[in-house]
């Protein structure tokens, strides 16, 4: 799951498939992606893993690192 997310984020959000994205690297606070991209990510997560996120859950506090994203998905499964 984590590697699928990492590849999706690198290719579709950061737009650099070779970017060395770390598990605890800040995506939003670090300026790699904007908060609007979280909606796109949520759609990917729902399609790939069956976990649904409501709009109020799509915050930098919940979705700012790969580790946080995976933890939130696992909590919903």
XYZ file of C-alpha atoms in Angstrom:
77
model
C 0.000 0.000 0.000
C 2.694 2.469 0.999
C 4.684 1.918 -2.193
C 1.577 2.330 -4.370
C 0.849 5.625 -2.622
C 4.467 6.750 -2.892
C 4.514 6.104 -6.645
C 1.151 7.824 -7.172
C 2.199 10.898 -5.184
C 5.529 11.150 -7.001
C 4.063 10.736 -10.486
C 0.751 12.564 -10.206
C 1.162 15.131 -7.440
C 4.852 16.021 -7.284
C 5.194 15.309 -11.023
C 8.647 13.776 -10.620
C 8.721 9.963 -10.621
C 12.368 9.970 -9.496
C 11.816 12.203 -6.452
C 13.145 10.397 -3.331
C 9.982 10.756 -1.208
C 10.579 9.734 2.411
C 7.913 8.172 4.631
C 7.895 11.101 7.060
C 8.492 13.923 4.564
C 5.997 16.775 4.765
C 4.003 16.985 1.545
C 1.886 20.065 2.196
C 3.881 21.923 4.832
C 7.014 21.186 2.793
C 5.438 22.699 -0.320
C 5.592 19.536 -2.444
C 1.831 19.499 -3.052
C -1.032 21.879 -2.357
C -4.043 21.071 -0.224
C -6.282 20.940 -3.307
C -4.358 17.875 -4.470
C -5.663 15.984 -1.452
C -9.048 15.557 -3.147
C -7.336 13.850 -6.084
C -5.383 11.676 -3.647
C -8.570 10.767 -1.763
C -10.177 9.575 -4.998
C -7.150 7.402 -5.739
C -7.234 5.954 -2.208
C -10.925 5.137 -2.439
C -10.479 3.495 -5.848
C -7.377 1.491 -4.920
C -7.997 0.589 -1.285
C -11.715 1.139 -0.646
C -11.165 3.701 2.121
C -13.402 6.781 1.885
C -12.351 10.170 3.244
C -14.859 12.965 3.768
C -13.739 16.479 2.852
C -13.223 17.590 6.501
C -10.712 14.746 6.917
C -8.525 15.980 4.056
C -6.275 18.231 6.116
C -2.541 18.660 6.430
C -2.788 17.264 9.960
C -4.215 13.984 8.609
C -2.533 13.731 5.212
C 0.818 15.547 5.336
C 3.168 12.551 5.221
C 3.113 9.133 3.651
C 3.098 7.587 7.138
C 0.054 9.655 8.166
C -1.811 8.783 4.981
C -1.185 5.053 5.436
C -2.196 5.195 9.122
C -5.446 6.956 8.218
C -6.223 4.428 5.486
C -5.514 1.494 7.806
C -7.798 3.005 10.457
C -10.645 2.965 7.925
C -10.165 -0.635 6.757
